[in-house]
PDB file of C-alpha atoms in Angstrom:
ATOM      1  CA  UNK B   1       2.986   0.240  25.122  1.00 44.00           C
ATOM      2  CA  UNK B   2       3.888  -2.631  22.816  1.00 40.00           C
ATOM      3  CA  UNK B   3       0.726  -2.980  20.746  1.00 43.00           C
ATOM      4  CA  UNK B   4       1.217  -0.112  18.251  1.00 45.00           C
ATOM      5  CA  UNK B   5       0.005  -0.177  14.812  1.00 49.00           C
ATOM      6  CA  UNK B   6       2.264  -0.914  11.837  1.00 46.00           C
ATOM      7  CA  UNK B   7       1.108   2.008   9.684  1.00 44.00           C
ATOM      8  CA  UNK B   8       1.134   2.202   5.961  1.00 43.00           C
ATOM      9  CA  UNK B   9       3.718   4.647   4.715  1.00 40.00           C
ATOM     10  CA  UNK B  10       1.861   7.718   3.532  1.00 43.00           C
ATOM     11  CA  UNK B  11       2.908  11.414   3.225  1.00 39.00           C
ATOM     12  CA  UNK B  12       2.795  12.926   6.691  1.00 38.00           C
ATOM     13  CA  UNK B  13       0.756  16.082   6.991  1.00 40.00           C
ATOM     14  CA  UNK B  14       2.308  19.343   7.998  1.00 40.00           C
ATOM     15  CA  UNK B  15       1.819  20.650  11.505  1.00 39.00           C
ATOM     16  CA  UNK B  16      -0.630  23.188  10.323  1.00 42.00           C
ATOM     17  CA  UNK B  17      -2.838  20.633   8.446  1.00 42.00           C
ATOM     18  CA  UNK B  18      -2.706  18.167  11.430  1.00 42.00           C
ATOM     19  CA  UNK B  19      -3.300  20.482  14.227  1.00 42.00           C
ATOM     20  CA  UNK B  20      -7.035  20.453  13.668  1.00 43.00           C
ATOM     21  CA  UNK B  21      -7.266  16.726  13.807  1.00 44.00           C
ATOM     22  CA  UNK B  22      -8.391  16.298  17.419  1.00 42.00           C
ATOM     23  CA  UNK B  23     -10.618  13.852  19.203  1.00 41.00           C
ATOM     24  CA  UNK B  24     -14.293  14.654  19.038  1.00 39.00           C
ATOM     25  CA  UNK B  25     -17.405  14.089  21.138  1.00 36.00           C
ATOM     26  CA  UNK B  26     -21.041  13.594  20.188  1.00 36.00           C
ATOM     27  CA  UNK B  27     -24.152  11.482  20.808  1.00 35.00           C
ATOM     28  CA  UNK B  28     -23.407   7.863  19.975  1.00 35.00           C
ATOM     29  CA  UNK B  29     -25.616   6.398  17.123  1.00 37.00           C
ATOM     30  CA  UNK B  30     -25.248   2.710  16.345  1.00 40.00           C
ATOM     31  CA  UNK B  31     -25.852   1.493  12.869  1.00 43.00           C
ATOM     32  CA  UNK B  32     -25.488  -2.329  12.644  1.00 44.00           C
ATOM     33  CA  UNK B  33     -25.711  -4.844   9.658  1.00 42.00           C
ATOM     34  CA  UNK B  34     -26.579  -8.260  10.640  1.00 41.00           C
ATOM     35  CA  UNK B  35     -24.115 -10.816   9.290  1.00 39.00           C
ATOM     36  CA  UNK B  36     -24.334 -14.649   9.604  1.00 33.00           C
ATOM     37  CA  UNK B  37     -22.237 -16.434  12.317  1.00 33.00           C
ATOM     38  CA  UNK B  38     -18.835 -17.644  10.662  1.00 32.00           C
ATOM     39  CA  UNK B  39     -17.179 -20.624  12.341  1.00 30.00           C
ATOM     40  CA  UNK B  40     -13.456 -19.886  12.695  1.00 34.00           C
ATOM     41  CA  UNK B  41     -10.676 -22.405  12.151  1.00 32.00           C
ATOM     42  CA  UNK B  42      -7.929 -22.509  14.721  1.00 34.00           C
ATOM     43  CA  UNK B  43      -4.447 -21.981  13.134  1.00 35.00           C
ATOM     44  CA  UNK B  44      -0.889 -22.140  14.564  1.00 37.00           C
ATOM     45  CA  UNK B  45      -0.034 -18.697  13.262  1.00 41.00           C
ATOM     46  CA  UNK B  46      -1.460 -15.600  11.611  1.00 53.00           C
ATOM     47  CA  UNK B  47      -0.242 -12.479   9.825  1.00 64.00           C
ATOM     48  CA  UNK B  48      -3.615 -10.943   9.986  1.00 68.00           C
ATOM     49  CA  UNK B  49      -4.260 -11.257   6.145  1.00 73.00           C
ATOM     50  CA  UNK B  50      -7.443 -13.343   6.999  1.00 76.00           C
ATOM     51  CA  UNK B  51      -9.101 -10.010   8.099  1.00 79.00           C
ATOM     52  CA  UNK B  52      -8.615  -8.433   4.716  1.00 86.00           C
ATOM     53  CA  UNK B  53     -11.731  -9.187   2.483  1.00 88.00           C
ATOM     54  CA  UNK B  54     -11.850  -9.182  -1.322  1.00 89.00           C
ATOM     55  CA  UNK B  55     -11.529  -5.905  -2.861  1.00 92.00           C
ATOM     56  CA  UNK B  56      -9.674  -4.359   0.242  1.00 94.00           C
ATOM     57  CA  UNK B  57      -6.021  -3.624   0.719  1.00 93.00           C
ATOM     58  CA  UNK B  58      -4.147  -4.039   4.038  1.00 93.00           C
ATOM     59  CA  UNK B  59      -3.202  -0.866   5.965  1.00 92.00           C
ATOM     60  CA  UNK B  60      -2.168  -1.659   9.477  1.00 90.00           C
ATOM     61  CA  UNK B  61      -2.554  -4.231  12.331  1.00 90.00           C
ATOM     62  CA  UNK B  62      -2.223  -4.286  16.081  1.00 91.00           C
ATOM     63  CA  UNK B  63      -1.669  -7.490  18.129  1.00 91.00           C
ATOM     64  CA  UNK B  64      -4.329  -7.656  20.945  1.00 92.00           C
ATOM     65  CA  UNK B  65      -3.257  -9.363  24.160  1.00 87.00           C
ATOM     66  CA  UNK B  66      -5.236 -12.517  24.609  1.00 84.00           C
ATOM     67  CA  UNK B  67      -6.621 -11.444  28.131  1.00 82.00           C
ATOM     68  CA  UNK B  68      -8.645  -8.656  26.422  1.00 90.00           C
ATOM     69  CA  UNK B  69     -12.198  -9.747  25.783  1.00 91.00           C
ATOM     70  CA  UNK B  70     -12.778  -9.304  22.033  1.00 92.00           C
ATOM     71  CA  UNK B  71     -16.563  -8.707  22.404  1.00 94.00           C
ATOM     72  CA  UNK B  72     -16.090  -5.732  24.644  1.00 96.00           C
ATOM     73  CA  UNK B  73     -13.129  -4.483  22.689  1.00 96.00           C
ATOM     74  CA  UNK B  74     -14.941  -4.392  19.409  1.00 97.00           C
ATOM     75  CA  UNK B  75     -18.130  -2.890  20.790  1.00 97.00           C
ATOM     76  CA  UNK B  76     -16.136   0.048  22.468  1.00 97.00           C
ATOM     77  CA  UNK B  77     -14.007   0.571  19.190  1.00 97.00           C
ATOM     78  CA  UNK B  78     -17.184   0.830  17.293  1.00 98.00           C
ATOM     79  CA  UNK B  79     -18.633   3.412  19.757  1.00 97.00           C
ATOM     80  CA  UNK B  80     -15.365   5.201  19.625  1.00 97.00           C
ATOM     81  CA  UNK B  81     -15.267   5.317  15.821  1.00 97.00           C
ATOM     82  CA  UNK B  82     -18.722   6.761  15.603  1.00 97.00           C
ATOM     83  CA  UNK B  83     -17.774   9.443  18.022  1.00 95.00           C
ATOM     84  CA  UNK B  84     -14.407  10.174  16.398  1.00 96.00           C
ATOM     85  CA  UNK B  85     -15.252  10.077  12.826  1.00 96.00           C
ATOM     86  CA  UNK B  86     -19.120  10.481  12.215  1.00 95.00           C
ATOM     87  CA  UNK B  87     -19.950  13.465  14.450  1.00 92.00           C
ATOM     88  CA  UNK B  88     -20.082  17.003  13.466  1.00 91.00           C
ATOM     89  CA  UNK B  89     -16.932  17.561  15.424  1.00 87.00           C
ATOM     90  CA  UNK B  90     -15.235  14.697  13.467  1.00 89.00           C
ATOM     91  CA  UNK B  91     -16.260  16.263  10.166  1.00 90.00           C
ATOM     92  CA  UNK B  92     -14.891  19.647  11.301  1.00 91.00           C
ATOM     93  CA  UNK B  93     -11.573  17.991  12.493  1.00 92.00           C
ATOM     94  CA  UNK B  94     -10.981  15.851   9.584  1.00 94.00           C
ATOM     95  CA  UNK B  95     -12.714  18.096   6.903  1.00 93.00           C
ATOM     96  CA  UNK B  96     -14.618  15.230   5.428  1.00 93.00           C
ATOM     97  CA  UNK B  97     -18.147  13.675   5.917  1.00 94.00           C
ATOM     98  CA  UNK B  98     -18.150  10.123   7.278  1.00 96.00           C
ATOM     99  CA  UNK B  99     -20.539   7.337   8.070  1.00 97.00           C
ATOM    100  CA  UNK B 100     -19.631   4.551  10.477  1.00 97.00           C
ATOM    101  CA  UNK B 101     -21.459   1.076  10.493  1.00 97.00           C
ATOM    102  CA  UNK B 102     -20.917  -2.122  12.429  1.00 97.00           C
ATOM    103  CA  UNK B 103     -21.251  -5.518  11.024  1.00 96.00           C
ATOM    104  CA  UNK B 104     -22.741  -7.985  13.541  1.00 96.00           C
ATOM    105  CA  UNK B 105     -22.937 -11.737  14.181  1.00 93.00           C
ATOM    106  CA  UNK B 106     -26.310 -13.401  14.822  1.00 93.00           C
ATOM    107  CA  UNK B 107     -25.481 -13.053  18.545  1.00 92.00           C
ATOM    108  CA  UNK B 108     -25.239  -9.336  18.196  1.00 94.00           C
ATOM    109  CA  UNK B 109     -21.324  -9.096  18.577  1.00 95.00           C
ATOM    110  CA  UNK B 110     -19.660  -6.487  16.472  1.00 97.00           C
ATOM    111  CA  UNK B 111     -17.436  -8.392  14.002  1.00 96.00           C
ATOM    112  CA  UNK B 112     -16.319  -5.421  11.816  1.00 97.00           C
ATOM    113  CA  UNK B 113     -16.201  -1.728  11.847  1.00 98.00           C
ATOM    114  CA  UNK B 114     -16.812   0.017   8.526  1.00 98.00           C
ATOM    115  CA  UNK B 115     -15.919   3.820   8.104  1.00 97.00           C
ATOM    116  CA  UNK B 116     -17.286   5.268   4.658  1.00 97.00           C
ATOM    117  CA  UNK B 117     -15.043   8.397   4.101  1.00 96.00           C
ATOM    118  CA  UNK B 118     -17.359  10.080   1.660  1.00 94.00           C
ATOM    119  CA  UNK B 119     -15.824  10.496  -1.866  1.00 93.00           C
ATOM    120  CA  UNK B 120     -12.364   9.271  -0.650  1.00 96.00           C
ATOM    121  CA  UNK B 121     -12.123   5.655   0.559  1.00 96.00           C
ATOM    122  CA  UNK B 122     -13.640   3.098   2.922  1.00 97.00           C
ATOM    123  CA  UNK B 123     -11.937   1.816   5.958  1.00 97.00           C
ATOM    124  CA  UNK B 124     -12.645  -1.618   7.551  1.00 97.00           C
ATOM    125  CA  UNK B 125     -11.522  -2.866  10.929  1.00 97.00           C
ATOM    126  CA  UNK B 126     -11.862  -6.182  12.385  1.00 95.00           C
ATOM    127  CA  UNK B 127     -10.165  -9.091  14.268  1.00 94.00           C
ATOM    128  CA  UNK B 128      -8.397 -11.740  12.067  1.00 93.00           C
ATOM    129  CA  UNK B 129      -9.429 -15.436  12.197  1.00 88.00           C
ATOM    130  CA  UNK B 130      -6.770 -16.904  14.424  1.00 88.00           C
ATOM    131  CA  UNK B 131      -7.858 -18.261  17.799  1.00 84.00           C
ATOM    132  CA  UNK B 132      -5.507 -17.552  20.616  1.00 83.00           C
ATOM    133  CA  UNK B 133      -5.199 -19.234  23.949  1.00 79.00           C
ATOM    134  CA  UNK B 134      -6.103 -17.194  27.105  1.00 76.00           C
ATOM    135  CA  UNK B 135      -4.042 -17.280  30.085  1.00 73.00           C
ATOM    136  CA  UNK B 136      -5.167 -15.187  33.091  1.00 71.00           C
ATOM    137  CA  UNK B 137      -3.095 -16.798  36.078  1.00 74.00           C
ATOM    138  CA  UNK B 138      -0.007 -18.815  36.825  1.00 74.00           C
ATOM    139  CA  UNK B 139       0.131 -22.413  37.866  1.00 77.00           C
ATOM    140  CA  UNK B 140       2.921 -24.871  38.522  1.00 80.00           C
ATOM    141  CA  UNK B 141       3.816 -28.093  36.732  1.00 80.00           C
ATOM    142  CA  UNK B 142       4.888 -31.445  38.280  1.00 82.00           C
ATOM    143  CA  UNK B 143       8.413 -30.161  38.787  1.00 86.00           C
ATOM    144  CA  UNK B 144       7.140 -26.881  40.577  1.00 83.00           C
ATOM    145  CA  UNK B 145       7.938 -24.662  37.538  1.00 84.00           C
ATOM    146  CA  UNK B 146       5.511 -21.695  37.009  1.00 80.00           C
ATOM    147  CA  UNK B 147       3.316 -22.005  33.789  1.00 76.00           C
ATOM    148  CA  UNK B 148       0.663 -19.832  32.457  1.00 71.00           C
ATOM    149  CA  UNK B 149      -2.845 -21.145  33.018  1.00 66.00           C
ATOM    150  CA  UNK B 150      -6.573 -20.114  33.061  1.00 69.00           C
ATOM    151  CA  UNK B 151      -8.306 -19.724  36.286  1.00 74.00           C
ATOM    152  CA  UNK B 152     -11.264 -21.874  34.983  1.00 71.00           C
ATOM    153  CA  UNK B 153      -8.886 -24.805  34.855  1.00 70.00           C
ATOM    154  CA  UNK B 154      -9.343 -25.404  31.153  1.00 73.00           C
ATOM    155  CA  UNK B 155      -8.293 -24.442  27.784  1.00 76.00           C
ATOM    156  CA  UNK B 156      -9.822 -21.176  26.763  1.00 75.00           C
ATOM    157  CA  UNK B 157      -9.499 -19.386  23.364  1.00 77.00           C
ATOM    158  CA  UNK B 158     -10.399 -15.827  22.085  1.00 80.00           C
ATOM    159  CA  UNK B 159     -11.118 -15.035  18.554  1.00 81.00           C
ATOM    160  CA  UNK B 160      -8.404 -13.072  16.750  1.00 91.00           C
ATOM    161  CA  UNK B 161      -4.672 -12.275  17.400  1.00 90.00           C
ATOM    162  CA  UNK B 162      -4.674  -9.000  15.288  1.00 93.00           C
ATOM    163  CA  UNK B 163      -6.956  -6.114  14.937  1.00 95.00           C
ATOM    164  CA  UNK B 164      -6.534  -5.280  11.203  1.00 94.00           C
ATOM    165  CA  UNK B 165      -7.543  -2.177   9.359  1.00 95.00           C
ATOM    166  CA  UNK B 166      -7.851  -2.342   5.486  1.00 95.00           C
ATOM    167  CA  UNK B 167      -9.322   0.050   2.887  1.00 95.00           C
ATOM    168  CA  UNK B 168     -11.108  -0.480  -0.429  1.00 94.00           C
ATOM    169  CA  UNK B 169      -8.569  -1.144  -3.080  1.00 95.00           C
ATOM    170  CA  UNK B 170      -8.893   2.137  -5.005  1.00 94.00           C
ATOM    171  CA  UNK B 171      -6.416   5.094  -5.421  1.00 94.00           C
ATOM    172  CA  UNK B 172      -6.645   7.997  -2.755  1.00 94.00           C
ATOM    173  CA  UNK B 173      -5.829  11.412  -3.949  1.00 94.00           C
ATOM    174  CA  UNK B 174      -2.565  12.780  -2.664  1.00 95.00           C
ATOM    175  CA  UNK B 175      -4.204  15.630  -0.766  1.00 95.00           C
ATOM    176  CA  UNK B 176      -6.308  13.268   1.083  1.00 94.00           C
ATOM    177  CA  UNK B 177      -3.620  10.741   2.189  1.00 94.00           C
ATOM    178  CA  UNK B 178      -2.568  12.894   5.250  1.00 94.00           C
ATOM    179  CA  UNK B 179      -6.133  12.852   6.443  1.00 93.00           C
ATOM    180  CA  UNK B 180      -6.413   8.972   6.070  1.00 93.00           C
ATOM    181  CA  UNK B 181      -2.993   8.679   7.886  1.00 93.00           C
ATOM    182  CA  UNK B 182      -4.282  10.819  10.742  1.00 94.00           C
ATOM    183  CA  UNK B 183      -7.358   8.605  10.990  1.00 94.00           C
ATOM    184  CA  UNK B 184      -5.129   5.447  11.242  1.00 92.00           C
ATOM    185  CA  UNK B 185      -2.876   7.025  13.825  1.00 93.00           C
ATOM    186  CA  UNK B 186      -5.796   7.937  15.952  1.00 94.00           C
ATOM    187  CA  UNK B 187      -7.244   4.593  15.659  1.00 93.00           C
ATOM    188  CA  UNK B 188      -4.026   3.122  16.781  1.00 92.00           C
ATOM    189  CA  UNK B 189      -4.058   5.541  19.826  1.00 94.00           C
ATOM    190  CA  UNK B 190      -7.631   4.340  20.648  1.00 95.00           C
ATOM    191  CA  UNK B 191      -6.393   0.806  20.634  1.00 94.00           C
ATOM    192  CA  UNK B 192      -3.418   1.643  22.974  1.00 93.00           C
ATOM    193  CA  UNK B 193      -5.909   3.492  25.166  1.00 94.00           C
ATOM    194  CA  UNK B 194      -7.970   0.390  25.606  1.00 95.00           C
ATOM    195  CA  UNK B 195      -4.999  -1.673  26.255  1.00 91.00           C
ATOM    196  CA  UNK B 196      -3.724   0.700  28.928  1.00 91.00           C
ATOM    197  CA  UNK B 197      -6.886   1.918  30.544  1.00 92.00           C
ATOM    198  CA  UNK B 198      -9.662  -0.480  29.434  1.00 92.00           C
ATOM    199  CA  UNK B 199     -11.345   2.080  27.233  1.00 94.00           C
ATOM    200  CA  UNK B 200     -10.622   3.798  23.977  1.00 95.00           C
ATOM    201  CA  UNK B 201     -12.025   7.000  25.427  1.00 93.00           C
ATOM    202  CA  UNK B 202      -9.417   7.240  27.995  1.00 83.00           C
ATOM    203  CA  UNK B 203      -6.023   8.927  27.993  1.00 68.00           C
ATOM    204  CA  UNK B 204      -3.165   9.213  30.489  1.00 62.00           C
ATOM    205  CA  UNK B 205      -4.629  12.567  31.524  1.00 58.00           C
ATOM    206  CA  UNK B 206      -8.089  11.101  32.588  1.00 50.00           C
TER     207      UNK B 206
END
């Protein structure tokens, strides 16, 4: 799958320390913070940096295909993060208490996922500001050549090229870095699962 995360280089945990970092399950609990709607500016290119807010440092990013609906993607990734990190099983798996919140637009769309890793760091995941054109079919030009098109017959854009994860820009203790790296790797796995199966909760075994 081509949309893997570009992970920050951090010390890799040993097999014994990562064997317990498994996916978890729990009852979903949504905590949302209303944010004003922001009008985005279309750009010709993006490196994802627009998704890193002041006081945070870039960690990783994944390019999301334009055909994936951002609204559903962000909503499902938030639900996955609550289940993965905030549950009792998540605390057991990662060894740390966490709280997951969503920032929302006035329309109720999830715009950012915030994971407070108590006493360690805060992670933030969101789409960047670039608008990308959506193609969901193939048409032909005047010469009969195949060209990408949209089934609605007009130009359609989706908000965001990259799903970007950043963290609050404060030092992380060395013994906590393997845990944060495992969190990022599992976040990337959930993105790939959505791309492949339409849900971050799915695997190639389900």
